[in-house]
Coordinates of C-alpha atoms in Angstrom, one line a residue:
X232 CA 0.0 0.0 0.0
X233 CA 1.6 3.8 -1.1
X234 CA -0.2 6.5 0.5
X235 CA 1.2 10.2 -0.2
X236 CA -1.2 12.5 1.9
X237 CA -1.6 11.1 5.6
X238 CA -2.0 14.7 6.6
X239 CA -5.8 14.3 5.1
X240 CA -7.8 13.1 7.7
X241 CA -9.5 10.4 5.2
X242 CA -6.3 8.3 4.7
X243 CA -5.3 6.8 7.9
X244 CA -9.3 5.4 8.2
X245 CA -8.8 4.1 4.9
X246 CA -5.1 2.5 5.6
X247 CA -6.7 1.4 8.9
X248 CA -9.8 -0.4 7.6
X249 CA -7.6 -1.7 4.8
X250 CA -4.8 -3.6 6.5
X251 CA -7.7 -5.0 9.7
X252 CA -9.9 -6.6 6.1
X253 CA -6.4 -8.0 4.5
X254 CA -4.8 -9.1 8.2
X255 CA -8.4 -11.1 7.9
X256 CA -7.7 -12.5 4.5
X257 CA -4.6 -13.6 6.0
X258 CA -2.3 -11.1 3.7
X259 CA 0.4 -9.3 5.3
X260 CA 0.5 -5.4 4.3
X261 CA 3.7 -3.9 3.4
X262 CA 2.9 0.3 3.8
X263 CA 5.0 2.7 2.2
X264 CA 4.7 6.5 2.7
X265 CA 5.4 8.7 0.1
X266 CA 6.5 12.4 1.5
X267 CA 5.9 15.8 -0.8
X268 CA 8.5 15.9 -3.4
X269 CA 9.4 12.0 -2.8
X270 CA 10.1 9.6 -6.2
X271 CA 7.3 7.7 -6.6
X272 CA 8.9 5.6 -8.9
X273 CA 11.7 4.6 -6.6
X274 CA 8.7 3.6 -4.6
X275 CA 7.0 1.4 -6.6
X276 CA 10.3 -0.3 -7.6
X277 CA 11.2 -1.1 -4.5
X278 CA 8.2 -2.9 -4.0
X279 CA 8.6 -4.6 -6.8
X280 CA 11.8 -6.1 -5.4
X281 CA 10.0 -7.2 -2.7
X282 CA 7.5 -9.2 -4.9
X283 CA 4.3 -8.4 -3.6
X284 CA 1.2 -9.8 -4.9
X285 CA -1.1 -6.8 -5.6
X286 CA -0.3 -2.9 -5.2
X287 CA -2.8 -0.2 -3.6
X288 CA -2.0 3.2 -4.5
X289 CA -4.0 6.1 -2.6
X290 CA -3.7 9.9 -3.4
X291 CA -1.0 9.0 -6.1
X292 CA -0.9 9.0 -9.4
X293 CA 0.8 6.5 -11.9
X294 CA 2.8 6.9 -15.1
X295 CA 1.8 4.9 -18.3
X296 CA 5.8 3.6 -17.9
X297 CA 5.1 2.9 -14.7
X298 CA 1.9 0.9 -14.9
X299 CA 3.3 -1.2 -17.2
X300 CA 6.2 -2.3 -15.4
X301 CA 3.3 -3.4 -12.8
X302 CA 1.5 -5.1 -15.5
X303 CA 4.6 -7.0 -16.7
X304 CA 5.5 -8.1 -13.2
X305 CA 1.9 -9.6 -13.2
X306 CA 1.6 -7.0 -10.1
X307 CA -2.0 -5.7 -10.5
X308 CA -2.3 -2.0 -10.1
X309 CA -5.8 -0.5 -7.7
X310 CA -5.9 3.2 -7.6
X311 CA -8.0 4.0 -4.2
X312 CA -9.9 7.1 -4.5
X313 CA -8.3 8.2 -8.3
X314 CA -9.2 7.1 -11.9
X315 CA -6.5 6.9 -14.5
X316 CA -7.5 5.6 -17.9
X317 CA -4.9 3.0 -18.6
X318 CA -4.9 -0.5 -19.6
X319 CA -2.9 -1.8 -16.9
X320 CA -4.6 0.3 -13.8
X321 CA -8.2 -0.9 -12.0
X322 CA -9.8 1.7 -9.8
X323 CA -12.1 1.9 -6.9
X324 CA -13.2 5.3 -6.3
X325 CA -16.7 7.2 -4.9
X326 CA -19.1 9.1 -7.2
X327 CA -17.4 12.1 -7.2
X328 CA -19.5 14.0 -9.2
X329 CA -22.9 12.7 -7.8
X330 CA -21.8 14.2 -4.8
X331 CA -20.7 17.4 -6.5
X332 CA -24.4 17.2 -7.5
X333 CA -25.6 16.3 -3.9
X334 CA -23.6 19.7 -2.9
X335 CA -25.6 22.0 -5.2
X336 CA -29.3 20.8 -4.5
X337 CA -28.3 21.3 -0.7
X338 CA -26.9 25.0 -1.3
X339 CA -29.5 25.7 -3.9
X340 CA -32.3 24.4 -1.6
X341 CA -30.7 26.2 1.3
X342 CA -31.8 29.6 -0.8
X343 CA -28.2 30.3 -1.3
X344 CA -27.1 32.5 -4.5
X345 CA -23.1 33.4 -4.8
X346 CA -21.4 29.9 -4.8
X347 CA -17.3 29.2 -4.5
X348 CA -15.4 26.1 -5.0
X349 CA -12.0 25.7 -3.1
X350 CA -10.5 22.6 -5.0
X351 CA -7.3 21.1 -3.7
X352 CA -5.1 20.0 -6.7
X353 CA -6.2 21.0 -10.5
X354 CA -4.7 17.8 -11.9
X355 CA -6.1 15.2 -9.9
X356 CA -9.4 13.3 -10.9
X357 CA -11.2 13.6 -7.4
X358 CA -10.9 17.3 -7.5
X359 CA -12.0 17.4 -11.4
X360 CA -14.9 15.3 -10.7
X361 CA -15.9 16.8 -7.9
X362 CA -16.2 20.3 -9.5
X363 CA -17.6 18.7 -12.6
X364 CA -20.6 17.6 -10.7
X365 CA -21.4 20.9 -8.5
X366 CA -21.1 22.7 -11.9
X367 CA -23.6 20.3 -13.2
X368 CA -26.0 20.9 -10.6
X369 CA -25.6 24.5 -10.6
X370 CA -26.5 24.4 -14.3
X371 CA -29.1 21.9 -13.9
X372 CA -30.7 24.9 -11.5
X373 CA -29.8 27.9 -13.7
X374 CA -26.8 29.1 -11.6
X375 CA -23.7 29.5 -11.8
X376 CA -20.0 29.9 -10.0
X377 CA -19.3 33.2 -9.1
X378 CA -15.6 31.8 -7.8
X379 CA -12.9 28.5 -8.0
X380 CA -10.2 28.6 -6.3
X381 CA -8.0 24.9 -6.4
X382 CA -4.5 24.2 -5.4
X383 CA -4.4 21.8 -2.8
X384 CA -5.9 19.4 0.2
X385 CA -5.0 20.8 3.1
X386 CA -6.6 22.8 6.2
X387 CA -3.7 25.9 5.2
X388 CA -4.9 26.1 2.0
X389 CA -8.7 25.9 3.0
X390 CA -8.3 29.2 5.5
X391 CA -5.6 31.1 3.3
X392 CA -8.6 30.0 0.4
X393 CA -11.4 31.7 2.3
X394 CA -9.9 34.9 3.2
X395 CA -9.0 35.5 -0.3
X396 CA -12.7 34.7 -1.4
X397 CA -14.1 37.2 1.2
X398 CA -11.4 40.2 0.5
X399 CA -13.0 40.4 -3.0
X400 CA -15.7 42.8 -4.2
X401 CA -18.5 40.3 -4.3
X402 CA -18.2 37.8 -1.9
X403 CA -20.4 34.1 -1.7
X404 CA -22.3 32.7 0.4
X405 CA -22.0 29.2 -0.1
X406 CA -18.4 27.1 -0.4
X407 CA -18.1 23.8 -1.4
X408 CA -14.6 22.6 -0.6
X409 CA -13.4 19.8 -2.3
X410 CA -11.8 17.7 0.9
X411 CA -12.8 18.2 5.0
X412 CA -9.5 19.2 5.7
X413 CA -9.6 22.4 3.2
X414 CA -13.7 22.9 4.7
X415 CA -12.1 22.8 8.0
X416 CA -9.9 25.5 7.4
X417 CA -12.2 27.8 5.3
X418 CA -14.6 27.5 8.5
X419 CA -11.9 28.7 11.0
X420 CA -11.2 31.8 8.6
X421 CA -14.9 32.4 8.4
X422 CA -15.8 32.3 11.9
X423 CA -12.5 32.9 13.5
X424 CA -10.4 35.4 11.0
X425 CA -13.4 37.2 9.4
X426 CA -16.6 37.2 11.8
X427 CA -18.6 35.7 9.4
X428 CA -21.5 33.6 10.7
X429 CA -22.1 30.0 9.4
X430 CA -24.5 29.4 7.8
X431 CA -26.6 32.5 8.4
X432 CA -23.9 34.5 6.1
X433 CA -22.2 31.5 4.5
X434 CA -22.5 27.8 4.0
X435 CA -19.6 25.7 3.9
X436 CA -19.1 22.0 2.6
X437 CA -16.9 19.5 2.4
X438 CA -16.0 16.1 1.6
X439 CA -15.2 12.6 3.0
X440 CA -16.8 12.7 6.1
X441 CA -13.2 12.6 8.6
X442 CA -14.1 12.2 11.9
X443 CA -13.3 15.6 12.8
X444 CA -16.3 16.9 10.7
X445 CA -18.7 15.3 13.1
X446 CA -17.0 17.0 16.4
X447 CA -19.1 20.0 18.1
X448 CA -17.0 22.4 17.7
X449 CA -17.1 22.0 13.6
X450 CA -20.5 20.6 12.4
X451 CA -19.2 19.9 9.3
X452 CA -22.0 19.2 6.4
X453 CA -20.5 17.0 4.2
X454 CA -20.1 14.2 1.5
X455 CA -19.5 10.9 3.1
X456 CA -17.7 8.8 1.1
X457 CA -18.1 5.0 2.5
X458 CA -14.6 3.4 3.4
X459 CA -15.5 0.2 4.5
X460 CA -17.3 -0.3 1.4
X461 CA -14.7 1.6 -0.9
X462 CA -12.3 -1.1 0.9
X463 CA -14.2 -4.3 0.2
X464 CA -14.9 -3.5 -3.6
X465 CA -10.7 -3.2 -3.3
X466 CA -10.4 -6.7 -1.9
X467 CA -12.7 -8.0 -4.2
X468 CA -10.9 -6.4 -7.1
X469 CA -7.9 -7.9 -5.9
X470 CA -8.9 -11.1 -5.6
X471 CA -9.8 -11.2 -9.2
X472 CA -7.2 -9.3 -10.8
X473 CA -5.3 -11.9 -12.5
X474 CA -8.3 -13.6 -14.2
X475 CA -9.5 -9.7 -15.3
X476 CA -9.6 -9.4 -19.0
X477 CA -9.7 -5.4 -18.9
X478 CA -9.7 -3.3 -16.0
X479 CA -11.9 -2.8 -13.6
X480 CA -13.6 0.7 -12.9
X481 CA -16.0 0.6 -9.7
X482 CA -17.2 3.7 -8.6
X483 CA -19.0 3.6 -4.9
X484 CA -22.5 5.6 -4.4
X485 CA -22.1 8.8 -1.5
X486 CA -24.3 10.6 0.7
X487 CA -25.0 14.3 1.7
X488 CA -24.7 14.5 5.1
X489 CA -26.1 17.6 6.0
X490 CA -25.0 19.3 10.1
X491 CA -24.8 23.1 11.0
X492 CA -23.0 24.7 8.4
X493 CA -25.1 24.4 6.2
X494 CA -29.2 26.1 6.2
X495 CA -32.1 23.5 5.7
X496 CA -33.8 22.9 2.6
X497 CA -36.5 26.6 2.2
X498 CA -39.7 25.9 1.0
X499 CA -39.8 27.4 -2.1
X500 CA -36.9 25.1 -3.3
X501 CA -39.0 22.2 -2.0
X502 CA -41.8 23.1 -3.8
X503 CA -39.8 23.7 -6.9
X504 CA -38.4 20.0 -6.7
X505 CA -41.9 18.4 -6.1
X506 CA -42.9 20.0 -9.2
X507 CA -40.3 18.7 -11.2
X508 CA -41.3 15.4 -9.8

């Protein structure tokens, strides 16, 4: 297992939940940590020399050269939590943008106007999908962004994000942030740096449901994305890698769970979905 970005809340649950199922299938995990600025490469060849049987990459990203070495080796490749469309690579990852969509109806039905997106990396697939999605369901309601903002997953970025949003002329109301951590930040600026109130003034969500979301003293209303289950479809593509005539692409269904920083669902917007209905 090669996880880059322990200092997201939503890897070491997934790393945890991950090695308890395989210590179960009676696999032993070898874990390798990948720091900022680390070779990933060097990595992955190591492991190679150690001859494992299947590799789990989280928060990474694989080159084509890479994944072919893998698939050579007869090493099958899981990306956890990323898509990459190559031959050689299976993925298990949530429905990103379904719960981009989820994020829009609840800000839309919450009678919010101005939205923002704080994105963490550009290049990576969760964040694309993610703003794909709330796009999406902005348009579906005749809205749009009035702000993006996307560099990376972490709770510096998510306050340092915020402030800049709400030094500008026209500020929003509603910020979807594409991880907890960078939601988690954005809410200390808000409440902390700026005085803004949540979510009389502004609505802030996140995503992955980390256990910090849940705590009192955030409220977080967010995207669960469900590990256990994210895990198991990772066993089970695993188990039946080597038999797999093309790769294997699961995508996991999320919920919206909504707590206090976002505002409940206004009538009107109720009454605007049950005629559509």
């Amino acid at each position: 297992v090669l996880v880059a970005r322990l200092d997201n809340h939503f890897y070491p649950r997934v790393l945890e939940e991950l090695t308890a199922r395989l210590w179960e299938a009676g696999r032993q995990v070898m874990y390798f940590n990948l720091d900022d600025g680390g070779d990933a490469e060097l990595v992955l060849r190591t492991a190679l020399q150690y001859r494992v049987e299947a590799m789990v990459m989280t928060s990474i990203t694989l080159s084509s050269g890479m994944a072919e070495t893998f698939y050579e080796a007869g090493v099958p490749v899981v990306l956890f939590n990323r898509r990459l469309d190559d031959p050689n690579v299976h993925s298990v990852a949530c429905d990103n943008q379904g719960g981009g969509r989820l994020v829009a109806d609840a800000l839309l039905g919450g009678g919010h106007e101005r939205f923002a997106f704080v994105g963490g990396q550009p290049d990576t697939s969760t964040n694309r999908e993610r703003k794909e999605g709330f796009l999406a369901g902005l348009k579906a309601r005749r809205a749009e962004l009035l702000s993006a903002l996307e560099q990376d997953y972490s709770y510096a970025w998510g306050r340092s994000a915020a402030r800049t949003l709400f030094a500008q002329p026209e500020t929003p109301d509603a910020l979807f942030c594409a991880g907890d951590l960078i939601a988690l930040g954005a809410l200390d600026a808000l409440r902390l740096d700026l005085g803004v109130r949540v979510p009389e003034e502004a609505a802030v969500v996140g995503f992955d449901d980390v256990p910090a979301a849940s705590w009192g003293g955030y409220g977080l209303s967010t995207v669960r994305q469900p590990v256990e289950r994210l895990v198991a479809e990772t066993l089970t593509v695993i188990a039946g890698a080597r038999e797999a005539s093309s790769p294997k692409r699961v995508t996991v269904p999320v919920t919206f769970v909504a707590r206090g920083t976002t505002r409940p669902e206004t009538p009107e917007f109720a009454a605007l979905l049950e005629r559509a209905q």
